[in-house]
Tab-separated table of C-alpha atoms in Angstrom:
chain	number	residue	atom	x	y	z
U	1272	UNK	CA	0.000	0.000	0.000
U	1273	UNK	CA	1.365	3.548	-1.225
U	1274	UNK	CA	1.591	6.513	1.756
U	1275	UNK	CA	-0.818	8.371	-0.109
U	1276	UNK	CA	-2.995	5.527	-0.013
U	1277	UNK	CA	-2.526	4.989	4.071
U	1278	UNK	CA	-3.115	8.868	4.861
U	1279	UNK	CA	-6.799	8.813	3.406
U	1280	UNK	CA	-7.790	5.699	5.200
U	1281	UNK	CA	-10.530	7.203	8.023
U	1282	UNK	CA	-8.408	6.061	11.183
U	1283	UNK	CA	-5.455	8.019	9.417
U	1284	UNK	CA	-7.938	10.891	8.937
U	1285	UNK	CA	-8.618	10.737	12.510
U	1286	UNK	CA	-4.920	10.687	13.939
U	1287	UNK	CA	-4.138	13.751	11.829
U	1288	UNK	CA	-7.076	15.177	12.908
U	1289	UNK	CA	-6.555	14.724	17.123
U	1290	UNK	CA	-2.855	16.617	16.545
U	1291	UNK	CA	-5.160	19.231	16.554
U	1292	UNK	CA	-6.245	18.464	20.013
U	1293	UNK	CA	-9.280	16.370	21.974
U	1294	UNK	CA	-12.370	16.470	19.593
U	1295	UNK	CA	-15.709	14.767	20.712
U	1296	UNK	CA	-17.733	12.451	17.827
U	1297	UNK	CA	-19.786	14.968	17.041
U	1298	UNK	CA	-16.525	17.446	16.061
U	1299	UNK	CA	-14.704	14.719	14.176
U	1300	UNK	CA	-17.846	13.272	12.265
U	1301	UNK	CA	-18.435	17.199	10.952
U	1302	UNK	CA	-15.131	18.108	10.275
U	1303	UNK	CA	-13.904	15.032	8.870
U	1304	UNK	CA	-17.597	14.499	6.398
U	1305	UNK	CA	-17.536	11.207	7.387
U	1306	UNK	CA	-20.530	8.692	7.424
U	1307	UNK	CA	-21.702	7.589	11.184
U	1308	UNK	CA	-21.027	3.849	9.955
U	1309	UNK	CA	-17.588	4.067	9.149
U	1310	UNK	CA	-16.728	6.893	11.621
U	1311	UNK	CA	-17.708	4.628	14.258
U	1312	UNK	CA	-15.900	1.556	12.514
U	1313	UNK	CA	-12.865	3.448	13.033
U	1314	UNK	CA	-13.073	5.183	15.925
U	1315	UNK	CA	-13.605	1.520	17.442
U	1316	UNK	CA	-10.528	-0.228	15.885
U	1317	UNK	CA	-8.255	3.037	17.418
U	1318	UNK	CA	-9.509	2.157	20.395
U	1319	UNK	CA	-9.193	-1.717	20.793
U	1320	UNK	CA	-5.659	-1.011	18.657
U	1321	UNK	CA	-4.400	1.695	21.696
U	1322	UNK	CA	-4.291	4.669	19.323
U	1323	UNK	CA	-6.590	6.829	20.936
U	1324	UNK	CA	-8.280	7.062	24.807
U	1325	UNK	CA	-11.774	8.928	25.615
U	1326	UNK	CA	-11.425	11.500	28.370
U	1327	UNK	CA	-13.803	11.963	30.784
U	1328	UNK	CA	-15.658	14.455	29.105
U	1329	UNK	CA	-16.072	12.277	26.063
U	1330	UNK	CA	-13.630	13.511	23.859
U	1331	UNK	CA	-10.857	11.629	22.650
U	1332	UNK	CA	-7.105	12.065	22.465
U	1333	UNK	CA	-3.807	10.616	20.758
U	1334	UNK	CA	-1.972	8.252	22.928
U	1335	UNK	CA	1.731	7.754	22.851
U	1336	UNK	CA	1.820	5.160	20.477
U	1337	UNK	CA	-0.034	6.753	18.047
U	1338	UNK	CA	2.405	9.473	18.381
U	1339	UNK	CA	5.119	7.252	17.554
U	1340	UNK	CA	3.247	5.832	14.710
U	1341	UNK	CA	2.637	8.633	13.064
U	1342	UNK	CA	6.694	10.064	13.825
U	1343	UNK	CA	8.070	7.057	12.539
U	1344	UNK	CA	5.412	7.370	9.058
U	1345	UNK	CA	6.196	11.354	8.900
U	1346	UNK	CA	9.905	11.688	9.463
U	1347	UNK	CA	11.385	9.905	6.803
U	1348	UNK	CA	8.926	11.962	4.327
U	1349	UNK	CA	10.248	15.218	5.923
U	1350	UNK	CA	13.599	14.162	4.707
U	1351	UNK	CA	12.644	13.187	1.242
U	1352	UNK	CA	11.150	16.823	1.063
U	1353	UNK	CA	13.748	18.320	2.337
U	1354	UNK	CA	15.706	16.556	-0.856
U	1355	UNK	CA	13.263	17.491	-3.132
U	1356	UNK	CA	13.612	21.197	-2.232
U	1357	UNK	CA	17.098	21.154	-2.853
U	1358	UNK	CA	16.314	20.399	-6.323
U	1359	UNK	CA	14.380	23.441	-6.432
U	1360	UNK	CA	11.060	22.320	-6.232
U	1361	UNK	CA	8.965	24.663	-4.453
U	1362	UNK	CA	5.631	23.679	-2.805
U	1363	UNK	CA	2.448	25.741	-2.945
């Protein structure tokens, strides 16, 4: 499976979503346009898998090993960028 194809799978959605900080279902349902049925697919598997806890006031959060999940998929891309802008690509 290609990167690209990994970061548009819903529970990838999700992660990237919670580095922006606890979000309830309601929040990541709306912001992320996804369907209640695979939303809560997803949102299930983080959980069993250790990816993400729910706080006490319902709203969930990235645990450490999601953390190091998604540094260990990230960091090797930010040095392939960093290549590619030394070829003078620039990004927009």
């Amino acid at each position: 499976m290609k990167i690209r194809d990994m970061l548009v799978l819903p529970s990838a959605k999700i992660l990237l979503l919670l580095l922006d900080g606890p979000k309830n279902d309601k929040e990541i349902v709306s912001i992320l346009k996804m369907s209640s049925t695979t939303y809560n697919e997803n949102i299930t598997w983080l959980l069993a898998h250790g990816f993400v806890e729910r706080t006490p006031d319902g709203k969930y959060i990235l645990t450490d090993k999601a953390k190091q999940q998604l540094v260990n998929v990230f960091l090797p891309l930010i040095r392939y960028i960093d290549k590619l802008k030394e070829t003078g690509i620039t990004v927009s």
